[in-house]
Amino acid sequence: MKWRRSGIEEELEKFEDLEKLKELEQLQELDKKLDEEFEEELKVLEDAELEEEELEKGGTGVEEGGGEEEESVELELKEEEKLEEELEVELEEFEGELEELKEELEKEEKLEETELEEEELDEQELEELEKLKEFEELE
């Protein structure tokens, strides 16, 4: 009877470990996606900064009829700055979400560790009770 119970408990533990492993893999995939999005947004920001620098260097040298082009360049710069600010806000949000996920993962790992320790203690208690029963039966 004891061997059957421990076999069932082992299978249950394997199943629970498998579920937690799947959750961990999902969190890791989400972390990877967030990292990729972060890299893409960072690249967009860097490209926007390079374009802004290029426009600042060569965009104001038009003598005649340059008023419209100058306004166009200024509008583009303002739009790029606005886009850059929006991307920075999104980046901060993603970093916050990533940090929350990491904290949640740590909590789950600690909880799992605590549960395993409790299960070990329960098993020890059961073994001690069985030994006590056997001892009492022998007396």
PDB file of C-alpha atoms in Angstrom:
ATOM      1  CA  MET A   1       0.000   0.000   0.000  1.00  0.00           C
ATOM      2  CA  LYS A   2       2.829   2.347   0.910  1.00  0.00           C
ATOM      3  CA  TRP A   3       4.689   1.706  -2.334  1.00  0.00           C
ATOM      4  CA  ARG A   4       1.519   2.377  -4.312  1.00  0.00           C
ATOM      5  CA  ARG A   5       0.894   5.686  -2.514  1.00  0.00           C
ATOM      6  CA  SER A   6       4.490   6.798  -3.002  1.00  0.00           C
ATOM      7  CA  GLY A   7       4.275   5.856  -6.704  1.00  0.00           C
ATOM      8  CA  ILE A   8       1.151   7.936  -7.094  1.00  0.00           C
ATOM      9  CA  GLU A   9       2.776  10.799  -5.210  1.00  0.00           C
ATOM     10  CA  GLU A  10       5.836  10.566  -7.465  1.00  0.00           C
ATOM     11  CA  GLU A  11       3.666  10.669 -10.585  1.00  0.00           C
ATOM     12  CA  LEU A  12       1.762  13.632  -9.171  1.00  0.00           C
ATOM     13  CA  GLU A  13       5.032  15.428  -8.427  1.00  0.00           C
ATOM     14  CA  LYS A  14       6.263  14.718 -11.973  1.00  0.00           C
ATOM     15  CA  PHE A  15       3.028  16.133 -13.366  1.00  0.00           C
ATOM     16  CA  GLU A  16       3.275  19.247 -11.171  1.00  0.00           C
ATOM     17  CA  ASP A  17       6.931  19.690 -12.113  1.00  0.00           C
ATOM     18  CA  LEU A  18       6.002  19.367 -15.782  1.00  0.00           C
ATOM     19  CA  GLU A  19       3.287  22.012 -15.407  1.00  0.00           C
ATOM     20  CA  LYS A  20       5.690  24.394 -13.673  1.00  0.00           C
ATOM     21  CA  LEU A  21       8.296  23.711 -16.364  1.00  0.00           C
ATOM     22  CA  LYS A  22       5.746  24.607 -19.044  1.00  0.00           C
ATOM     23  CA  GLU A  23       4.914  27.829 -17.194  1.00  0.00           C
ATOM     24  CA  LEU A  24       8.612  28.636 -16.923  1.00  0.00           C
ATOM     25  CA  GLU A  25       9.095  28.021 -20.646  1.00  0.00           C
ATOM     26  CA  GLN A  26       6.161  30.322 -21.426  1.00  0.00           C
ATOM     27  CA  LEU A  27       7.636  33.029 -19.216  1.00  0.00           C
ATOM     28  CA  GLN A  28      11.015  32.589 -20.879  1.00  0.00           C
ATOM     29  CA  GLU A  29       9.407  32.880 -24.326  1.00  0.00           C
ATOM     30  CA  LEU A  30       7.610  36.042 -23.227  1.00  0.00           C
ATOM     31  CA  ASP A  31      10.883  37.380 -21.839  1.00  0.00           C
ATOM     32  CA  LYS A  32      12.577  36.634 -25.166  1.00  0.00           C
ATOM     33  CA  LYS A  33       9.785  38.386 -27.104  1.00  0.00           C
ATOM     34  CA  LEU A  34      10.021  41.422 -24.839  1.00  0.00           C
ATOM     35  CA  ASP A  35      13.789  41.497 -25.346  1.00  0.00           C
ATOM     36  CA  GLU A  36      13.299  41.334 -29.126  1.00  0.00           C
ATOM     37  CA  GLU A  37      10.727  44.130 -29.029  1.00  0.00           C
ATOM     38  CA  PHE A  38      13.066  46.156 -26.846  1.00  0.00           C
ATOM     39  CA  GLU A  39      15.899  45.666 -29.352  1.00  0.00           C
ATOM     40  CA  GLU A  40      13.624  46.661 -32.247  1.00  0.00           C
ATOM     41  CA  GLU A  41      12.448  49.790 -30.463  1.00  0.00           C
ATOM     42  CA  LEU A  42      15.999  50.644 -29.501  1.00  0.00           C
ATOM     43  CA  LYS A  43      17.029  50.312 -33.148  1.00  0.00           C
ATOM     44  CA  VAL A  44      14.138  52.566 -34.207  1.00  0.00           C
ATOM     45  CA  LEU A  45      15.232  55.136 -31.621  1.00  0.00           C
ATOM     46  CA  GLU A  46      18.832  54.966 -32.793  1.00  0.00           C
ATOM     47  CA  ASP A  47      17.746  55.311 -36.433  1.00  0.00           C
ATOM     48  CA  ALA A  48      15.570  58.294 -35.520  1.00  0.00           C
ATOM     49  CA  GLU A  49      18.490  59.915 -33.702  1.00  0.00           C
ATOM     50  CA  LEU A  50      20.762  59.364 -36.710  1.00  0.00           C
ATOM     51  CA  GLU A  51      18.162  60.852 -39.050  1.00  0.00           C
ATOM     52  CA  GLU A  52      17.725  63.794 -36.708  1.00  0.00           C
ATOM     53  CA  GLU A  53      21.481  64.395 -36.660  1.00  0.00           C
ATOM     54  CA  GLU A  54      21.638  64.182 -40.463  1.00  0.00           C
ATOM     55  CA  LEU A  55      18.740  66.612 -40.813  1.00  0.00           C
ATOM     56  CA  GLU A  56      20.356  69.011 -38.361  1.00  0.00           C
ATOM     57  CA  LYS A  57      23.654  68.888 -40.264  1.00  0.00           C
ATOM     58  CA  GLY A  58      22.380  69.261 -43.812  1.00  0.00           C
ATOM     59  CA  GLY A  59      18.713  70.167 -43.647  1.00  0.00           C
ATOM     60  CA  THR A  60      18.973  73.939 -43.096  1.00  0.00           C
ATOM     61  CA  GLY A  61      21.326  74.906 -45.927  1.00  0.00           C
ATOM     62  CA  VAL A  62      18.620  75.802 -48.479  1.00  0.00           C
ATOM     63  CA  GLU A  63      18.722  79.470 -49.503  1.00  0.00           C
ATOM     64  CA  GLU A  64      15.681  80.151 -51.693  1.00  0.00           C
ATOM     65  CA  GLY A  65      12.312  78.482 -51.306  1.00  0.00           C
ATOM     66  CA  GLY A  66      13.652  76.680 -48.277  1.00  0.00           C
ATOM     67  CA  GLY A  67      10.951  77.908 -45.941  1.00  0.00           C
ATOM     68  CA  GLU A  68       8.599  75.056 -46.759  1.00  0.00           C
ATOM     69  CA  GLU A  69      11.389  72.497 -46.584  1.00  0.00           C
ATOM     70  CA  GLU A  70      12.588  73.967 -43.302  1.00  0.00           C
ATOM     71  CA  GLU A  71       9.073  73.741 -41.856  1.00  0.00           C
ATOM     72  CA  SER A  72       8.799  70.203 -43.173  1.00  0.00           C
ATOM     73  CA  VAL A  73      12.094  69.284 -41.517  1.00  0.00           C
ATOM     74  CA  GLU A  74      10.980  70.891 -38.255  1.00  0.00           C
ATOM     75  CA  LEU A  75       7.685  68.986 -38.390  1.00  0.00           C
ATOM     76  CA  GLU A  76       9.567  65.757 -39.024  1.00  0.00           C
ATOM     77  CA  LEU A  77      11.861  66.485 -36.097  1.00  0.00           C
ATOM     78  CA  LYS A  78       8.901  67.182 -33.822  1.00  0.00           C
ATOM     79  CA  GLU A  79       7.175  63.997 -34.972  1.00  0.00           C
ATOM     80  CA  GLU A  80      10.362  62.010 -34.415  1.00  0.00           C
ATOM     81  CA  GLU A  81      10.787  63.493 -30.939  1.00  0.00           C
ATOM     82  CA  LYS A  82       7.180  62.639 -30.126  1.00  0.00           C
ATOM     83  CA  LEU A  83       7.664  59.110 -31.476  1.00  0.00           C
ATOM     84  CA  GLU A  84      10.892  58.783 -29.523  1.00  0.00           C
ATOM     85  CA  GLU A  85       9.131  59.816 -26.302  1.00  0.00           C
ATOM     86  CA  GLU A  86       6.308  57.347 -26.960  1.00  0.00           C
ATOM     87  CA  LEU A  87       8.819  54.571 -27.602  1.00  0.00           C
ATOM     88  CA  GLU A  88      10.675  55.415 -24.410  1.00  0.00           C
ATOM     89  CA  VAL A  89       7.408  55.200 -22.463  1.00  0.00           C
ATOM     90  CA  GLU A  90       6.615  51.839 -24.088  1.00  0.00           C
ATOM     91  CA  LEU A  91      10.117  50.651 -23.335  1.00  0.00           C
ATOM     92  CA  GLU A  92       9.732  51.592 -19.674  1.00  0.00           C
ATOM     93  CA  GLU A  93       6.396  49.763 -19.581  1.00  0.00           C
ATOM     94  CA  PHE A  94       7.945  46.641 -21.124  1.00  0.00           C
ATOM     95  CA  GLU A  95      10.829  46.787 -18.680  1.00  0.00           C
ATOM     96  CA  GLY A  96       8.322  47.080 -15.828  1.00  0.00           C
ATOM     97  CA  GLU A  97       6.354  44.103 -17.128  1.00  0.00           C
ATOM     98  CA  LEU A  98       9.554  42.117 -17.518  1.00  0.00           C
ATOM     99  CA  GLU A  99      10.579  42.932 -13.958  1.00  0.00           C
ATOM    100  CA  GLU A 100       7.133  41.900 -12.692  1.00  0.00           C
ATOM    101  CA  LEU A 101       7.395  38.602 -14.567  1.00  0.00           C
ATOM    102  CA  LYS A 102      10.833  37.958 -13.130  1.00  0.00           C
ATOM    103  CA  GLU A 103       9.549  38.662  -9.612  1.00  0.00           C
ATOM    104  CA  GLU A 104       6.549  36.400 -10.203  1.00  0.00           C
ATOM    105  CA  LEU A 105       8.856  33.642 -11.426  1.00  0.00           C
ATOM    106  CA  GLU A 106      11.048  34.006  -8.344  1.00  0.00           C
ATOM    107  CA  LYS A 107       7.972  33.824  -6.096  1.00  0.00           C
ATOM    108  CA  GLU A 108       6.771  30.699  -7.888  1.00  0.00           C
ATOM    109  CA  GLU A 109      10.193  29.089  -7.540  1.00  0.00           C
ATOM    110  CA  LYS A 110      10.267  29.880  -3.818  1.00  0.00           C
ATOM    111  CA  LEU A 111       6.723  28.576  -3.410  1.00  0.00           C
ATOM    112  CA  GLU A 112       7.622  25.389  -5.263  1.00  0.00           C
ATOM    113  CA  GLU A 113      10.680  24.957  -3.065  1.00  0.00           C
ATOM    114  CA  THR A 114       8.564  25.453   0.063  1.00  0.00           C
ATOM    115  CA  GLU A 115       5.973  22.971  -1.185  1.00  0.00           C
ATOM    116  CA  LEU A 116       8.674  20.391  -1.857  1.00  0.00           C
ATOM    117  CA  GLU A 117      10.073  20.889   1.635  1.00  0.00           C
ATOM    118  CA  GLU A 118       6.586  20.505   3.119  1.00  0.00           C
ATOM    119  CA  GLU A 119       6.022  17.330   1.110  1.00  0.00           C
ATOM    120  CA  GLU A 120       9.316  15.922   2.362  1.00  0.00           C
ATOM    121  CA  LEU A 121       8.320  16.729   5.938  1.00  0.00           C
ATOM    122  CA  ASP A 122       4.910  15.111   5.398  1.00  0.00           C
ATOM    123  CA  GLU A 123       6.584  11.998   4.027  1.00  0.00           C
ATOM    124  CA  GLN A 124       8.933  11.892   7.004  1.00  0.00           C
ATOM    125  CA  GLU A 125       5.996  12.244   9.384  1.00  0.00           C
ATOM    126  CA  LEU A 126       4.144   9.432   7.613  1.00  0.00           C
ATOM    127  CA  GLU A 127       7.189   7.195   7.817  1.00  0.00           C
ATOM    128  CA  GLU A 128       7.612   7.987  11.506  1.00  0.00           C
ATOM    129  CA  LEU A 129       3.929   7.243  12.160  1.00  0.00           C
ATOM    130  CA  GLU A 130       4.194   3.950  10.306  1.00  0.00           C
ATOM    131  CA  LYS A 131       7.314   3.024  12.274  1.00  0.00           C
ATOM    132  CA  LEU A 132       5.529   3.958  15.489  1.00  0.00           C
ATOM    133  CA  LYS A 133       2.540   1.790  14.523  1.00  0.00           C
ATOM    134  CA  GLU A 134       4.844  -1.108  13.685  1.00  0.00           C
ATOM    135  CA  PHE A 135       6.649  -0.668  16.984  1.00  0.00           C
ATOM    136  CA  GLU A 136       3.363  -0.547  18.900  1.00  0.00           C
ATOM    137  CA  GLU A 137       2.171  -3.673  17.097  1.00  0.00           C
ATOM    138  CA  LEU A 138       5.384  -5.473  18.035  1.00  0.00           C
ATOM    139  CA  GLU A 139       4.930  -4.606  21.702  1.00  0.00           C
TER     140      GLU A 139
END
